[in-house]
Coordinates of C-alpha atoms in Angstrom, one line a residue:
Chain A
X1 CA 0.0 0.0 0.0
X2 CA 1.2 3.5 -0.9
X3 CA 2.0 5.5 2.2
X4 CA 2.0 9.3 2.1
X5 CA 3.3 12.0 4.4
X6 CA 1.3 15.1 4.1
X7 CA 3.4 18.2 3.5
X8 CA 1.7 21.3 4.5
X9 CA 2.3 24.6 2.7
X10 CA 4.0 27.2 4.8
X11 CA 1.4 29.7 6.1
X12 CA 1.4 33.3 4.9
X13 CA 3.0 32.5 1.6
X14 CA 1.2 32.4 -1.7
X15 CA 2.9 29.4 -3.2
X16 CA 1.3 27.7 -6.2
X17 CA 1.0 23.9 -5.7
X18 CA 3.1 21.6 -7.8
X19 CA 0.5 19.9 -10.1
X20 CA 3.0 17.7 -11.9
X21 CA 2.9 13.9 -11.4
X22 CA 4.9 10.9 -12.4
X23 CA 2.7 8.0 -13.5
X24 CA 4.9 5.0 -13.9
X25 CA 7.6 6.9 -15.7
X26 CA 5.1 9.1 -17.6
X27 CA 5.7 12.6 -16.4
X28 CA 2.7 14.9 -16.6
X29 CA 2.5 18.6 -16.0
X30 CA -0.8 18.0 -14.2
X31 CA -2.9 14.9 -13.4
X32 CA -5.7 15.5 -15.9
X33 CA -6.0 13.6 -19.1
X34 CA -8.7 13.2 -21.7
X35 CA -9.9 9.6 -21.8
X36 CA -9.7 7.4 -24.9
X37 CA -12.8 7.4 -27.1
X38 CA -14.0 10.8 -25.9
X39 CA -11.6 13.2 -27.6
X40 CA -11.1 11.5 -31.0
X41 CA -7.4 11.9 -32.1
X42 CA -7.2 15.3 -30.6
X43 CA -7.7 17.3 -33.8
X44 CA -11.5 16.9 -33.5
X45 CA -11.5 18.9 -30.3
X46 CA -8.3 21.0 -30.7
X47 CA -10.0 24.2 -31.8
X48 CA -12.5 24.2 -28.9
X49 CA -10.0 23.7 -26.0
X50 CA -6.4 24.4 -25.3
X51 CA -5.0 20.8 -25.3
X52 CA -1.6 22.1 -24.1
X53 CA -3.2 23.0 -20.8
X54 CA -3.8 19.3 -20.1
X55 CA -1.6 16.7 -18.6
X56 CA -2.2 14.6 -21.7
X57 CA -4.6 13.1 -24.1
X58 CA -5.3 9.4 -24.6
X59 CA -6.3 9.0 -28.2
X60 CA -9.1 6.8 -29.5
X61 CA -8.2 3.1 -29.3
X62 CA -6.2 1.9 -32.2
X63 CA -5.9 -1.5 -33.8
X64 CA -3.5 -2.8 -36.4
X65 CA -6.0 -2.5 -39.2
X66 CA -8.9 0.0 -39.4
X67 CA -12.2 -1.1 -37.8
X68 CA -15.7 -0.1 -38.9
X69 CA -17.3 -0.4 -35.5
X70 CA -20.8 -1.6 -34.6
X71 CA -24.1 -1.0 -36.4
X72 CA -26.2 1.9 -35.3
X73 CA -27.9 3.0 -33.1
X74 CA -24.6 3.3 -31.2
X75 CA -25.6 5.5 -28.3
X76 CA -28.5 5.8 -25.8
X77 CA -28.9 8.2 -23.0
X78 CA -29.7 6.9 -19.5
X79 CA -30.2 8.7 -16.2
X80 CA -27.0 10.6 -15.6
X81 CA -25.2 8.4 -18.1
X82 CA -24.5 7.3 -21.6
X83 CA -24.6 3.8 -23.1
X84 CA -22.4 3.3 -26.1
X85 CA -21.7 0.5 -28.5
X86 CA -19.3 2.3 -30.9
X87 CA -17.4 -1.0 -31.3
X88 CA -13.9 0.5 -31.4
X89 CA -14.2 2.1 -34.8
X90 CA -10.8 3.5 -35.6
X91 CA -8.6 4.4 -38.5
X92 CA -5.8 1.9 -37.6
X93 CA -2.3 2.5 -36.3
X94 CA -0.6 3.4 -39.6
X95 CA -3.2 6.0 -40.6
X96 CA -3.0 7.5 -37.1
X97 CA 0.8 7.8 -37.3
X98 CA 0.7 9.2 -40.8
X99 CA -2.4 11.5 -40.6
X100 CA -3.0 12.5 -37.0
X101 CA 0.3 12.3 -35.1
X102 CA 2.0 15.2 -37.0
X103 CA -0.7 17.5 -35.7
X104 CA -0.5 16.1 -32.2
X105 CA 3.3 16.5 -32.1
X106 CA 2.9 20.3 -32.3
X107 CA 0.7 20.3 -29.1
X108 CA 2.7 20.7 -25.9
X109 CA 1.0 17.8 -24.1
X110 CA 1.6 14.1 -23.5
X111 CA 0.2 11.8 -26.1
X112 CA -0.9 8.3 -24.9
X113 CA -2.0 5.8 -27.4
X114 CA -4.6 3.3 -26.5
X115 CA -4.2 0.0 -28.2
X116 CA -6.4 -3.0 -28.8
X117 CA -6.1 -6.3 -30.4
X118 CA -7.5 -9.8 -30.7
X119 CA -4.4 -11.6 -29.6
X120 CA -1.2 -11.2 -27.6
X121 CA 0.7 -11.0 -30.9
X122 CA -1.5 -8.1 -32.2
X123 CA -1.0 -6.1 -29.0
X124 CA 2.8 -6.8 -29.2
X125 CA 2.9 -5.7 -32.9
X126 CA 1.1 -2.5 -32.0
X127 CA 3.5 -1.8 -29.2
X128 CA 6.5 -2.5 -31.4
X129 CA 5.2 -0.1 -34.1
X130 CA 4.6 2.6 -31.5
X131 CA 7.9 2.1 -29.8
X132 CA 10.0 3.7 -32.5
X133 CA 7.6 6.6 -33.2
X134 CA 8.4 10.1 -32.2
X135 CA 5.6 11.9 -30.4
X136 CA 4.0 9.1 -28.4
X137 CA 4.8 9.2 -24.7
X138 CA 3.0 6.1 -23.3
X139 CA 0.8 3.2 -24.2
X140 CA -2.6 2.4 -22.6
X141 CA -3.5 -1.2 -23.2
X142 CA -7.2 -1.7 -23.7
X143 CA -8.1 -5.1 -22.4
X144 CA -11.4 -4.0 -21.3
X145 CA -13.8 -2.8 -24.0
X146 CA -17.2 -4.5 -23.6
X147 CA -18.2 -3.8 -27.2
X148 CA -16.2 -6.4 -29.2
X149 CA -16.6 -10.1 -29.2
X150 CA -13.0 -11.2 -29.6
X151 CA -10.2 -9.9 -27.3
X152 CA -11.4 -6.9 -25.3
X153 CA -13.4 -8.0 -22.3
X154 CA -12.5 -11.6 -22.7
X155 CA -8.8 -10.8 -22.0
X156 CA -9.7 -8.2 -19.3
X157 CA -11.7 -10.7 -17.3
X158 CA -9.1 -13.4 -17.2
X159 CA -6.0 -12.8 -15.0
X160 CA -3.8 -15.1 -17.0
X161 CA -4.8 -13.6 -20.4
X162 CA -4.5 -10.0 -19.0
X163 CA -1.0 -10.8 -17.6
X164 CA 0.0 -12.4 -20.9
X165 CA -0.9 -9.3 -22.9
X166 CA 0.8 -7.0 -20.4
X167 CA 4.0 -9.1 -20.6
X168 CA 3.9 -9.1 -24.4
X169 CA 3.5 -5.4 -24.6
X170 CA 6.2 -4.7 -22.0
X171 CA 8.6 -6.9 -24.0
X172 CA 7.9 -4.9 -27.2
X173 CA 8.3 -1.4 -25.9
X174 CA 10.4 0.8 -23.7
X175 CA 7.5 3.3 -23.2
X176 CA 5.5 3.4 -20.0
X177 CA 2.7 0.8 -20.2
X178 CA -0.6 1.6 -18.6
X179 CA -3.1 -1.3 -18.5
X180 CA -6.8 -0.3 -18.6
X181 CA -9.0 -2.6 -16.6
X182 CA -12.6 -3.6 -17.0
X183 CA -15.1 -3.3 -14.2
X184 CA -17.0 -6.3 -15.6
X185 CA -15.2 -8.8 -13.3
X186 CA -15.8 -10.4 -10.0
X187 CA -12.6 -9.3 -8.4
X188 CA -10.9 -6.2 -9.8
X189 CA -8.0 -6.6 -7.3
X190 CA -7.1 -10.0 -8.7
X191 CA -6.8 -8.6 -12.3
X192 CA -4.8 -5.6 -11.0
X193 CA -2.4 -7.9 -9.2
X194 CA -2.0 -10.0 -12.3
X195 CA -1.1 -7.2 -14.6
X196 CA 1.1 -5.6 -12.0
X197 CA 3.1 -8.8 -11.6
X198 CA 3.4 -9.0 -15.4
X199 CA 5.1 -5.6 -15.4
X200 CA 2.5 -2.9 -15.9
X201 CA 3.9 0.5 -15.1
X202 CA 0.5 1.9 -14.2
X203 CA -3.1 0.8 -14.2
X204 CA -6.1 2.9 -15.4
X205 CA -9.6 2.0 -14.3
X206 CA -12.4 1.7 -15.0
X207 CA -13.6 1.1 -18.5
X208 CA -17.3 1.0 -19.0
X209 CA -19.6 -1.4 -17.1
X210 CA -21.8 -3.4 -19.4
X211 CA -25.4 -2.2 -19.7
X212 CA -28.5 -2.2 -21.8
X213 CA -31.6 -0.1 -22.7
X214 CA -34.8 -1.0 -24.5
X215 CA -36.7 1.4 -26.7
X216 CA -40.3 0.6 -25.7
X217 CA -41.8 2.4 -28.6
X218 CA -39.9 0.5 -31.2
X219 CA -40.0 -2.6 -28.9
X220 CA -36.4 -3.5 -29.5
X221 CA -33.0 -2.9 -27.8
X222 CA -32.0 0.7 -27.9
X223 CA -28.5 -0.2 -29.2
X224 CA -27.8 -1.9 -32.5
X225 CA -25.3 -4.2 -30.6
X226 CA -28.0 -4.8 -27.9
X227 CA -25.5 -4.2 -25.1
X228 CA -23.0 -1.4 -24.5
X229 CA -20.8 0.3 -22.1
X230 CA -22.2 2.7 -19.5
X231 CA -20.3 5.9 -18.8
X232 CA -20.9 9.3 -17.2
X233 CA -21.8 10.4 -13.6
X234 CA -23.9 7.3 -13.1
X235 CA -20.8 5.1 -12.8
X236 CA -18.7 7.3 -10.6
X237 CA -19.3 5.5 -7.3
X238 CA -18.5 2.1 -8.9
X239 CA -15.3 3.5 -10.4
X240 CA -14.2 5.2 -7.1
X241 CA -14.8 2.0 -5.1
X242 CA -12.6 0.1 -7.5
X243 CA -9.8 2.7 -7.5
X244 CA -9.9 2.6 -3.7
X245 CA -9.8 -1.2 -3.6
X246 CA -6.9 -1.4 -6.1
X247 CA -4.9 1.4 -4.6
X248 CA -5.0 -0.4 -1.3
X249 CA -3.7 -3.6 -2.8
X250 CA -0.9 -2.7 -5.3
X251 CA 2.0 -0.3 -5.5
X252 CA 1.9 0.9 -9.1
X253 CA 0.3 4.3 -9.9
X254 CA -3.3 4.4 -10.8
X255 CA -5.2 6.6 -13.2
X256 CA -8.8 6.9 -12.1
X257 CA -11.6 7.0 -14.7
X258 CA -15.3 6.9 -14.5
X259 CA -17.9 9.7 -14.4
X260 CA -15.4 12.5 -13.5
X261 CA -17.2 15.7 -14.4
X262 CA -15.9 18.3 -11.9
X263 CA -12.9 19.2 -9.7
X264 CA -14.6 17.6 -6.7
X265 CA -15.0 14.3 -8.6
X266 CA -11.4 14.4 -9.6
X267 CA -10.3 15.2 -6.0
X268 CA -12.3 12.2 -4.8
X269 CA -10.3 9.9 -7.1
X270 CA -7.0 11.5 -6.2
X271 CA -7.9 11.0 -2.5
X272 CA -8.9 7.4 -3.2
X273 CA -5.3 6.8 -4.3
X274 CA -5.2 7.7 -8.0
X275 CA -2.1 9.6 -9.2
X276 CA -4.0 11.0 -12.2
X277 CA -7.4 11.0 -13.7
X278 CA -9.0 10.7 -17.1
X279 CA -12.1 12.8 -18.1
X280 CA -14.3 11.0 -20.5
X281 CA -18.0 11.4 -21.1
X282 CA -18.0 14.9 -19.5
X283 CA -15.9 16.1 -22.4
X284 CA -18.5 15.1 -24.8
X285 CA -21.0 17.3 -23.0
X286 CA -18.7 20.2 -22.3
X287 CA -15.4 20.1 -24.2
X288 CA -13.6 22.4 -21.8
X289 CA -14.5 20.6 -18.6
X290 CA -11.0 19.2 -18.1
X291 CA -9.5 22.7 -18.1
X292 CA -12.0 23.7 -15.4
X293 CA -11.1 20.5 -13.4
X294 CA -7.4 21.5 -13.5
X295 CA -8.2 24.9 -12.2
X296 CA -10.5 23.6 -9.5
X297 CA -8.0 21.0 -8.2
X298 CA -5.3 23.7 -8.1
X299 CA -7.7 26.1 -6.2
X300 CA -8.5 23.3 -3.7
X301 CA -4.9 22.6 -3.1
X302 CA -4.0 26.2 -2.5
X303 CA -7.0 26.7 -0.2
X304 CA -6.1 23.6 1.8
X305 CA -2.3 24.1 1.8
X306 CA -1.4 21.0 -0.3
X307 CA 2.0 21.4 -2.0
X308 CA 1.9 18.3 -4.3
X309 CA -0.7 16.0 -5.9
X310 CA 0.9 13.1 -4.0
X311 CA -0.1 14.7 -0.8
X312 CA -3.8 14.3 -1.6
X313 CA -4.5 10.5 -1.0
X314 CA -6.1 9.7 2.3
X315 CA -3.7 7.8 4.5
X316 CA -5.0 4.3 5.2
X317 CA -3.2 3.4 8.4
Chain B
X1 CA -14.2 26.4 -40.3
X2 CA -14.7 28.4 -37.2
X3 CA -16.9 27.0 -34.4
X4 CA -17.5 28.2 -30.9
X5 CA -18.3 26.9 -27.5
X6 CA -20.2 29.7 -25.7
X7 CA -22.6 30.6 -22.9
X8 CA -25.3 32.7 -24.6
X9 CA -28.4 34.6 -23.6
X10 CA -31.8 33.4 -24.6
X11 CA -33.7 36.3 -26.2
X12 CA -37.0 34.6 -26.9
X13 CA -38.5 31.2 -26.5
X14 CA -41.9 31.4 -28.2
X15 CA -44.5 28.7 -28.1
X16 CA -45.8 28.5 -31.7
X17 CA -48.3 25.7 -31.2
X18 CA -49.1 23.0 -28.6
X19 CA -45.6 21.4 -28.8
X20 CA -43.6 23.5 -31.2
X21 CA -41.3 26.2 -30.0
X22 CA -38.9 28.8 -31.6
X23 CA -35.9 29.7 -29.4
X24 CA -33.8 32.7 -30.3
X25 CA -30.3 33.0 -28.8
X26 CA -27.9 35.9 -28.9
X27 CA -24.6 34.3 -30.2
X28 CA -23.0 36.7 -32.7
X29 CA -19.9 34.5 -33.4
X30 CA -22.0 31.5 -34.2
X31 CA -24.7 33.5 -36.1
X32 CA -22.0 35.0 -38.4
X33 CA -20.3 31.7 -39.1
X34 CA -23.5 29.6 -39.6
X35 CA -24.4 28.2 -43.0
X36 CA -27.7 26.6 -44.0
X37 CA -27.9 23.0 -43.0
X38 CA -25.5 23.3 -40.1
X39 CA -26.6 22.6 -36.5
X40 CA -25.6 23.4 -32.9
X41 CA -25.4 21.4 -29.7
X42 CA -27.5 23.0 -27.0
X43 CA -27.1 22.2 -23.3
X44 CA -30.5 21.8 -21.8
X45 CA -29.3 21.5 -18.2
X46 CA -26.4 23.7 -17.5
X47 CA -23.2 22.3 -16.4
X48 CA -23.9 21.1 -12.9
X49 CA -26.8 18.8 -13.4
X50 CA -26.4 15.5 -15.1
X51 CA -29.8 14.3 -15.9
X52 CA -30.5 14.4 -18.8
X53 CA -26.8 14.4 -19.5
X54 CA -26.3 15.1 -23.2
X55 CA -26.6 18.3 -25.2
X56 CA -29.3 18.3 -27.9
X57 CA -28.4 18.7 -31.6
X58 CA -30.7 21.2 -33.2
X59 CA -30.5 22.4 -36.8
X60 CA -30.3 26.1 -37.4
X61 CA -33.7 27.7 -38.3
X62 CA -32.4 31.2 -38.9
X63 CA -29.3 33.3 -38.3
X64 CA -28.4 36.7 -39.4
X65 CA -26.3 39.9 -39.0
X66 CA -28.2 40.9 -35.8
X67 CA -26.2 38.2 -34.0
X68 CA -29.3 36.1 -33.3
X69 CA -29.5 32.5 -34.0
X70 CA -32.8 30.6 -33.8
X71 CA -34.0 27.0 -33.5
X72 CA -37.4 25.5 -34.2
X73 CA -38.0 22.4 -32.1
X74 CA -40.8 20.1 -31.1
X75 CA -41.1 18.8 -27.5
X76 CA -40.6 15.1 -27.9
X77 CA -38.9 14.1 -24.6
X78 CA -37.3 15.3 -21.4
X79 CA -34.5 17.4 -23.0
X80 CA -36.8 19.4 -25.3
X81 CA -39.3 19.7 -22.5
X82 CA -36.7 21.4 -20.3
X83 CA -35.6 23.5 -23.2
X84 CA -39.2 24.7 -23.7
X85 CA -39.3 26.0 -20.1
X86 CA -36.4 28.3 -20.6
X87 CA -37.2 32.0 -20.3
X88 CA -35.9 35.2 -21.9
X89 CA -32.7 36.2 -20.1
X90 CA -31.7 32.7 -19.2
X91 CA -28.3 31.6 -20.4
X92 CA -27.6 28.4 -22.3
X93 CA -24.4 26.7 -23.4
X94 CA -24.2 26.3 -27.1
X95 CA -21.5 24.8 -29.5
X96 CA -21.7 25.7 -33.1
X97 CA -22.0 26.0 -36.0
X98 CA -21.3 22.3 -36.6
X99 CA -21.4 19.9 -39.6
X100 CA -21.7 20.2 -43.3
X101 CA -24.4 22.3 -44.7
X102 CA -26.4 22.5 -48.0
X103 CA -24.8 23.2 -51.4
X104 CA -25.4 26.8 -52.3
X105 CA -23.5 26.8 -55.6
X106 CA -26.0 24.9 -57.7
X107 CA -27.1 26.9 -60.8
X108 CA -30.2 25.0 -61.9
X109 CA -33.7 24.9 -60.3
X110 CA -34.2 23.6 -56.7
X111 CA -37.0 22.0 -54.7
X112 CA -37.0 22.1 -51.0
X113 CA -39.0 19.2 -49.5
X114 CA -39.4 19.2 -45.7
X115 CA -41.5 17.1 -43.3
X116 CA -42.3 17.9 -39.7
X117 CA -39.4 19.6 -37.9
X118 CA -37.4 19.0 -41.0
X119 CA -38.6 22.3 -42.2
X120 CA -36.2 24.0 -39.8
X121 CA -32.9 23.8 -41.8
X122 CA -34.8 24.4 -45.1
X123 CA -36.1 27.7 -43.7
X124 CA -32.5 28.9 -43.2
X125 CA -31.6 27.6 -46.7
X126 CA -34.6 29.4 -48.3
X127 CA -33.5 32.7 -46.7
X128 CA -30.0 32.4 -48.2
X129 CA -30.8 31.1 -51.6
X130 CA -30.7 33.4 -54.6
X131 CA -32.9 32.7 -57.6
X132 CA -36.2 30.8 -57.9
X133 CA -37.0 27.7 -56.0
X134 CA -40.0 25.7 -55.0
X135 CA -40.9 24.5 -51.5
X136 CA -43.0 21.6 -50.4
X137 CA -43.9 21.5 -46.7
X138 CA -45.5 18.5 -45.1
X139 CA -46.7 17.6 -41.6
X140 CA -49.1 15.3 -39.8
X141 CA -51.3 18.3 -38.9
X142 CA -51.4 22.0 -39.5
X143 CA -50.2 22.9 -36.0
X144 CA -46.7 21.6 -36.8
X145 CA -46.0 23.9 -39.8
X146 CA -48.6 26.7 -39.8
X147 CA -46.3 28.9 -37.7
X148 CA -43.5 28.8 -40.3
X149 CA -45.6 28.9 -43.5
X150 CA -45.6 32.7 -43.7
X151 CA -41.8 33.0 -43.7
X152 CA -41.6 30.6 -46.7
X153 CA -44.2 32.5 -48.6
X154 CA -41.9 35.4 -48.8
X155 CA -39.0 33.6 -50.4
X156 CA -40.4 30.6 -52.4
X157 CA -41.5 30.9 -56.0
X158 CA -44.0 28.2 -55.4
X159 CA -45.1 27.0 -51.9
X160 CA -47.0 23.7 -51.6
X161 CA -48.5 22.5 -48.4
X162 CA -49.6 19.0 -47.5
X163 CA -50.8 17.5 -44.3
X164 CA -51.6 13.9 -43.5
X165 CA -55.0 14.8 -41.9
X166 CA -55.8 17.4 -44.5
X167 CA -56.1 20.2 -41.9
X168 CA -53.9 22.5 -44.1
X169 CA -53.2 22.4 -47.8
X170 CA -53.7 19.2 -49.7
X171 CA -54.3 16.0 -47.9
X172 CA -51.4 13.5 -48.3
X173 CA -47.7 13.1 -48.2
X174 CA -44.8 15.3 -49.2
X175 CA -43.6 12.6 -51.6
X176 CA -46.9 12.5 -53.6
X177 CA -46.6 16.3 -54.1
X178 CA -42.9 16.0 -55.0
X179 CA -43.6 13.4 -57.6
X180 CA -46.1 15.8 -59.3
X181 CA -43.5 18.6 -59.2
X182 CA -40.8 16.4 -60.6
X183 CA -43.0 15.5 -63.6
X184 CA -43.3 19.2 -64.3
X185 CA -39.8 20.3 -63.5
X186 CA -36.9 21.1 -65.8
X187 CA -33.7 19.2 -66.0
X188 CA -30.9 19.6 -63.5
X189 CA -33.1 20.1 -60.5
X190 CA -31.5 19.7 -57.1
X191 CA -33.7 18.6 -54.2
X192 CA -32.9 19.5 -50.6
X193 CA -34.8 17.4 -48.1
X194 CA -35.1 17.0 -44.4
X195 CA -37.6 15.1 -42.4
X196 CA -38.3 11.7 -40.9
X197 CA -36.2 8.8 -42.3
X198 CA -39.0 7.0 -44.2
X199 CA -39.9 10.3 -45.9
X200 CA -36.3 11.0 -47.0
X201 CA -35.9 7.5 -48.2
X202 CA -39.0 7.9 -50.3
X203 CA -37.7 11.3 -51.6
X204 CA -34.4 9.6 -52.5
X205 CA -36.2 6.8 -54.3
X206 CA -38.1 9.5 -56.4
X207 CA -34.9 11.2 -57.3
X208 CA -33.4 8.0 -58.5
X209 CA -36.6 7.4 -60.6
X210 CA -36.4 10.9 -62.1
X211 CA -32.6 10.9 -62.5
X212 CA -32.0 14.0 -60.4
X213 CA -29.8 14.9 -57.4
X214 CA -30.8 15.0 -53.8
X215 CA -29.2 16.3 -50.6
X216 CA -30.7 14.9 -47.4
X217 CA -30.2 16.4 -44.0
X218 CA -29.8 13.5 -41.6
X219 CA -30.7 13.1 -38.0
X220 CA -29.0 10.8 -35.5
X221 CA -28.6 10.4 -31.8
X222 CA -25.2 12.0 -31.0
X223 CA -23.2 12.6 -27.8
X224 CA -20.6 15.2 -28.8
X225 CA -21.6 16.7 -32.2
X226 CA -17.9 17.3 -33.1
X227 CA -16.7 14.0 -34.4
X228 CA -15.1 12.7 -31.2
X229 CA -17.4 10.0 -30.0
X230 CA -18.4 8.4 -33.4
X231 CA -21.9 7.7 -32.0
X232 CA -23.9 9.1 -34.9
X233 CA -23.0 6.4 -37.4
X234 CA -25.2 5.8 -40.5
X235 CA -24.5 3.0 -43.0
X236 CA -23.0 4.0 -46.3
X237 CA -23.8 2.5 -49.7
X238 CA -20.0 2.1 -50.3
X239 CA -19.6 0.1 -47.1
X240 CA -18.8 1.3 -43.6
X241 CA -20.4 4.2 -41.8
X242 CA -20.5 8.0 -42.1
X243 CA -20.9 10.2 -39.1
X244 CA -23.8 12.6 -39.2
X245 CA -22.1 15.2 -37.1
X246 CA -19.0 15.8 -39.3
X247 CA -19.7 14.0 -42.6
X248 CA -23.2 15.4 -42.5
X249 CA -25.8 16.3 -41.5
X250 CA -26.3 17.2 -45.1
X251 CA -25.2 14.4 -47.4
X252 CA -25.8 13.3 -51.0
X253 CA -28.6 10.9 -50.8
X254 CA -26.8 8.3 -52.9
X255 CA -24.2 8.0 -50.2
X256 CA -26.7 6.6 -47.7
X257 CA -27.8 3.0 -47.3
X258 CA -31.5 3.7 -46.8
X259 CA -32.5 0.1 -46.2
X260 CA -32.2 -0.2 -42.5

């Protein structure tokens, strides 16, 4: 378990808190990232917000070959949440490196590439391709998407398979490797331990819990894929619980994800033991929300005399 | 193309009939940049409440030099119900203008064919078009379109009205009236259509039959409106999907696989 000693800011001095964090070797200017699948490849949102103000951006999940994604309807609104079955539509790693990365390189922020595959070898190939590419700072391994039949959740729910993919990616790259976990498991700690033992530099959690909605007028499932991933404020308590559980069990840094829509949400995750957070669905509703969150966390730290992000987690013993 | 994320003031939110409203917002940056066929994402709840969570995509009904931008909408669910309760002076978060609009550079004759709330983007188009064009407006009943008929009268060379219950204009469907028009029309006619999916599919079928071009303004559930989430997918004839928010909403009707 990570132990922290709180360092109080000297009184009567106006010192700005240090917002920088080190997440398993990935150095961020502040702990706020945009979550994969909610900010495109950056360029889609780059004129609406100042991406350079962020700790980083996790681009849309990429596979070796382009993927078309799932049939529509792909989204359904639920109380305080969003169900999606996008199905990992993406342009493929080569098109990303050729068409999107040059633009991203000009932005002064960290770029984390989320990867997905159907086999250990596919994950390893993606990691090898990324390893020699300028402008990519870390890899987030998606073993947790609920919207594909092969790979995805099947890997994320099996500790051995999850560890195998982690090991394969680690062997293929020198970049920090963040493994993104699924909440659709009986014991999140078991999976977290398995990927940590396999060498994960950090863990991000959670991906979307599996859900469903039915359109009673059309008398059919609301999503073309029938089931989808639930995101948004509705899932925050589940995500926070899982971050707390995993933070109490493992030593590698955690990136908290799940329904974070405000600075107070972000602070809850940081106090639960996360070193950084990803903002997802909230960005779809308000593109600039991550910028507001950074300002809000900074204000809280100043007001409460915290010098560093690492001082925020609640001591457990 | 410039687009903006603003907090703007509501100037008017008029009730035009039982469930149809016209909201006018002061947003000069968006109003100046907007082109016919584009849309905006409107926050119904403000930032702090999460239910309903998503913004609502609404096509632009009108925009002009005054800095005002307006939206015609029908109350169909919780989001539009909340929107209908907004008052003059309230502020509202709005992102726009978004998406691909109608073609303005066509030199031949045009027919605008709108059904229900699909008349909204056609209204903006009609105000910006130069030269002669015909308009066909259709609805279930007169309450849906009566409030906007007058504004089309001023710009259209021919205005044809049809309602399913016969309460206004001729009784019947937009497509029946469009077919008559196409029989009379000259070559190189461009059709702009917006309305329910089955109506636009039927309009597309007619344009295939008559060998003319058609632009359809599509509607789809969307979360972001800016091409980030890829939620608003529609099947293409060439395989794969297009995304209504950035590849549309206005698309050549031959690009769409209408058979869903």
